[in-house]
Tab-separated table of C-alpha atoms in Angstrom:
chain	number	residue	atom	x	y	z
A	1	MET	CA	1.991	14.221	-13.770
A	2	ASP	CA	3.431	13.441	-17.206
A	3	VAL	CA	3.771	9.729	-16.575
A	4	SER	CA	2.042	7.430	-14.163
A	5	PHE	CA	2.647	7.437	-10.434
A	6	ASP	CA	3.376	3.825	-9.573
A	7	VAL	CA	3.020	1.856	-6.355
A	8	VAL	CA	4.401	-1.608	-5.587
A	9	TRP	CA	2.674	-3.561	-2.807
A	10	LEU	CA	4.682	-6.352	-1.187
A	11	GLY	CA	2.953	-8.493	1.388
A	12	ARG	CA	2.059	-12.022	2.327
A	13	GLY	CA	-1.024	-13.928	1.286
A	14	GLY	CA	-3.817	-13.000	3.681
A	15	GLN	CA	-2.532	-9.522	4.596
A	16	GLY	CA	-4.658	-7.720	2.015
A	17	ALA	CA	-2.082	-6.294	-0.406
A	18	VAL	CA	-4.389	-6.840	-3.391
A	19	THR	CA	-7.325	-5.248	-1.559
A	20	ALA	CA	-5.167	-2.249	-0.600
A	21	ALA	CA	-4.162	-1.779	-4.254
A	22	MET	CA	-7.822	-1.935	-5.313
A	23	LEU	CA	-8.789	0.633	-2.661
A	24	LEU	CA	-5.978	3.013	-3.651
A	25	ALA	CA	-7.070	2.775	-7.298
A	26	GLN	CA	-10.700	3.466	-6.349
A	27	ALA	CA	-9.636	6.438	-4.211
A	28	ALA	CA	-7.652	7.831	-7.155
A	29	VAL	CA	-10.681	7.434	-9.419
A	30	ASN	CA	-12.811	9.168	-6.776
A	31	LYS	CA	-10.364	12.070	-7.017
A	32	GLY	CA	-10.824	12.247	-10.785
A	33	LEU	CA	-7.614	10.464	-11.758
A	34	TYR	CA	-7.106	7.382	-13.886
A	35	ALA	CA	-5.926	4.345	-11.961
A	36	LEU	CA	-5.283	0.639	-12.266
A	37	ALA	CA	-4.882	-2.015	-9.585
A	38	ILE	CA	-2.825	-4.902	-10.916
A	39	PRO	CA	-2.636	-8.079	-8.811
A	40	PHE	CA	0.166	-10.511	-9.484
A	41	PHE	CA	-0.703	-14.061	-8.649
A	42	GLY	CA	1.666	-16.976	-8.418
A	43	ALA	CA	1.183	-20.158	-6.482
A	44	GLU	CA	-0.470	-18.340	-3.578
A	45	ARG	CA	-1.182	-19.690	-0.214
A	46	ARG	CA	-1.639	-17.904	3.077
A	47	GLY	CA	1.704	-16.480	4.094
A	48	ALA	CA	3.407	-16.684	0.684
A	49	PRO	CA	4.854	-13.467	-0.785
A	50	VAL	CA	2.264	-11.526	-2.809
A	51	PHE	CA	2.693	-8.545	-5.110
A	52	ALA	CA	0.151	-6.002	-6.286
A	53	TYR	CA	0.666	-2.793	-8.224
A	54	ASN	CA	-0.991	0.552	-8.919
A	55	ARG	CA	-0.621	2.896	-11.827
A	56	ILE	CA	-2.185	6.343	-11.284
A	57	SER	CA	-2.245	9.156	-13.806
A	58	GLU	CA	-4.037	12.304	-14.893
A	59	LYS	CA	-4.216	10.801	-18.375
A	60	THR	CA	-5.648	7.590	-19.746
A	61	LEU	CA	-3.456	4.630	-18.847
A	62	HIS	CA	-2.437	2.426	-21.738
A	63	VAL	CA	0.264	0.354	-20.012
A	64	ARG	CA	-1.329	-2.509	-18.117
A	65	SER	CA	1.711	-4.587	-17.288
A	66	ARG	CA	3.043	-4.933	-13.782
A	67	VAL	CA	5.122	-2.112	-12.347
A	68	GLU	CA	8.873	-2.684	-12.427
A	69	LYS	CA	9.785	0.133	-10.003
A	70	GLY	CA	7.396	2.227	-7.934
A	71	ASP	CA	7.394	5.809	-6.776
A	72	VAL	CA	6.206	4.267	-3.510
A	73	VAL	CA	6.808	0.715	-2.304
A	74	ALA	CA	4.544	-0.585	0.470
A	75	VAL	CA	5.934	-3.426	2.569
A	76	LEU	CA	3.211	-5.039	4.666
A	77	ASP	CA	5.553	-7.546	6.338
A	78	SER	CA	9.075	-6.401	7.179
A	79	SER	CA	10.320	-10.014	7.250
A	80	LEU	CA	10.069	-9.899	3.446
A	81	LEU	CA	12.943	-7.407	3.413
A	82	GLY	CA	15.245	-10.337	4.070
A	83	MET	CA	14.031	-11.943	0.839
A	84	TYR	CA	13.961	-8.928	-1.480
A	85	SER	CA	16.155	-5.901	-2.016
A	86	LEU	CA	14.134	-2.666	-1.918
A	87	GLU	CA	16.402	-1.143	-4.578
A	88	ARG	CA	14.865	-3.642	-6.970
A	89	PHE	CA	11.380	-2.158	-6.559
A	90	VAL	CA	11.726	1.579	-5.870
A	91	LYS	CA	12.575	4.378	-8.290
A	92	PRO	CA	15.557	6.543	-7.342
A	93	GLY	CA	14.270	9.287	-5.044
A	94	GLY	CA	11.110	7.307	-4.319
A	95	SER	CA	9.682	6.298	-0.958
A	96	VAL	CA	9.238	3.061	0.951
A	97	VAL	CA	6.548	2.537	3.589
A	98	VAL	CA	7.326	-0.368	5.927
A	99	ASN	CA	5.091	-1.956	8.502
A	100	ALA	CA	7.704	-1.867	11.262
A	101	THR	CA	8.326	-0.031	14.512
A	102	GLU	CA	11.943	0.760	13.661
A	103	ARG	CA	14.287	0.382	10.737
A	104	GLY	CA	17.930	0.959	10.224
A	105	ARG	CA	19.153	3.765	8.065
A	106	ALA	CA	17.827	3.482	4.519
A	107	ALA	CA	20.465	1.800	2.404
A	108	GLY	CA	19.397	3.191	-0.940
A	109	ASN	CA	18.441	6.291	-2.854
A	110	PHE	CA	14.970	6.497	-1.360
A	111	LYS	CA	13.129	7.832	1.697
A	112	GLU	CA	11.902	5.320	4.213
A	113	TYR	CA	8.786	5.602	6.400
A	114	CYS	CA	7.514	3.331	9.187
A	115	LEU	CA	4.293	2.655	11.017
A	116	ASP	CA	3.182	-0.067	13.394
A	117	ALA	CA	0.281	-1.390	11.350
A	118	VAL	CA	0.056	-4.578	13.428
A	119	GLU	CA	-0.645	-2.596	16.590
A	120	ILE	CA	-3.287	-0.500	14.807
A	121	ALA	CA	-5.027	-3.554	13.323
A	122	GLU	CA	-4.936	-5.504	16.584
A	123	ASP	CA	-6.178	-2.527	18.588
A	124	LEU	CA	-9.185	-2.280	16.271
A	125	GLY	CA	-9.769	-6.057	16.244
A	126	LEU	CA	-9.066	-6.339	12.521
A	127	LYS	CA	-7.950	-9.969	12.306
A	128	VAL	CA	-8.729	-12.970	10.145
A	129	ALA	CA	-7.666	-16.441	11.269
A	130	GLY	CA	-5.351	-14.852	13.837
A	131	TRP	CA	-3.611	-12.598	11.297
A	132	ALA	CA	-3.681	-8.846	11.809
A	133	LEU	CA	-5.108	-7.134	8.731
A	134	VAL	CA	-2.381	-4.559	8.235
A	135	ASN	CA	-3.444	-3.445	4.786
A	136	MET	CA	-5.730	-0.600	5.933
A	137	PRO	CA	-3.172	1.223	8.119
A	138	VAL	CA	-0.526	0.784	5.412
A	139	LEU	CA	-3.007	2.079	2.810
A	140	GLY	CA	-3.467	5.276	4.824
A	141	ALA	CA	0.294	5.645	5.196
A	142	VAL	CA	0.957	5.084	1.480
A	143	ALA	CA	-1.681	7.633	0.493
A	144	ARG	CA	-0.197	10.240	2.820
A	145	VAL	CA	3.376	9.602	1.652
A	146	SER	CA	2.290	9.711	-1.995
A	147	GLY	CA	0.715	13.144	-1.618
A	148	LEU	CA	-1.771	12.191	-4.338
A	149	ILE	CA	-4.779	10.902	-2.458
A	150	GLY	CA	-6.605	12.510	0.456
A	151	GLU	CA	-8.250	10.894	3.450
A	152	LEU	CA	-11.751	11.682	2.161
A	153	GLU	CA	-11.119	9.823	-1.107
A	154	LEU	CA	-9.753	6.851	0.854
A	155	GLU	CA	-12.745	6.775	3.171
A	156	ALA	CA	-15.130	6.890	0.208
A	157	ALA	CA	-13.254	4.006	-1.437
A	158	VAL	CA	-13.470	1.905	1.744
A	159	LYS	CA	-17.224	2.560	1.942
A	160	GLU	CA	-17.623	1.571	-1.722
A	161	LEU	CA	-15.569	-1.632	-1.732
A	162	ILE	CA	-15.486	-3.030	1.804
A	163	ARG	CA	-18.584	-4.791	3.145
A	164	ALA	CA	-17.560	-5.762	6.703
A	165	HIS	CA	-16.332	-3.681	9.627
A	166	VAL	CA	-16.404	-0.514	7.517
A	167	ASP	CA	-16.030	1.857	10.486
A	168	LYS	CA	-13.057	-0.076	11.868
A	169	ASN	CA	-11.385	-0.149	8.451
A	170	ILE	CA	-11.852	3.596	8.012
A	171	GLU	CA	-10.392	4.161	11.476
A	172	ALA	CA	-7.430	1.934	10.564
A	173	VAL	CA	-6.822	4.014	7.421
A	174	ARG	CA	-6.981	7.224	9.498
A	175	ARG	CA	-4.554	5.868	12.100
A	176	GLY	CA	-2.146	4.715	9.400
A	177	TRP	CA	-2.326	8.164	7.806
A	178	SER	CA	-1.602	9.934	11.093
A	179	SER	CA	1.048	7.573	12.481
A	180	VAL	CA	3.403	7.137	9.501
A	181	ARG	CA	6.784	8.797	10.114
A	182	PRO	CA	10.312	8.790	8.750
A	183	CYS	CA	12.364	5.922	10.110
């Protein structure tokens, strides 16, 4: 990896996009890589669009600015696709992981993957204030699609950084990993 592998997280306030970015960075570090999790805060409130970013590399990372285009883009809420064009965030030939049961044919120069993260989170009872916490299944899916991070590194990161419902969160990561598919 000559340059960094970059991930763009697009979600809504309360879905856990920032936490997912932190966990992916920790998992990368657990694997012996260098990694940054970069939250981007605006005038947040629950339900407002939220961005977070990862930079992962085999070498020391000197660039700490937000990611313009990712190798992988994670979309935690497919309704955001009506607000943003994916082409804006994904590198040519990159991949997009969408929390959705179905999607139309990808309209750009990227591969598109789907998983039903809401069903996984609700099945495991991972909810806060009535919102399904979709970040863990999407985290598992993003790690699998990236090909950089393994399940064991993800599980270790969840154990290190998450304090509540650790077993359920690990199971959500595993289910996201196993259920992601081309769409």
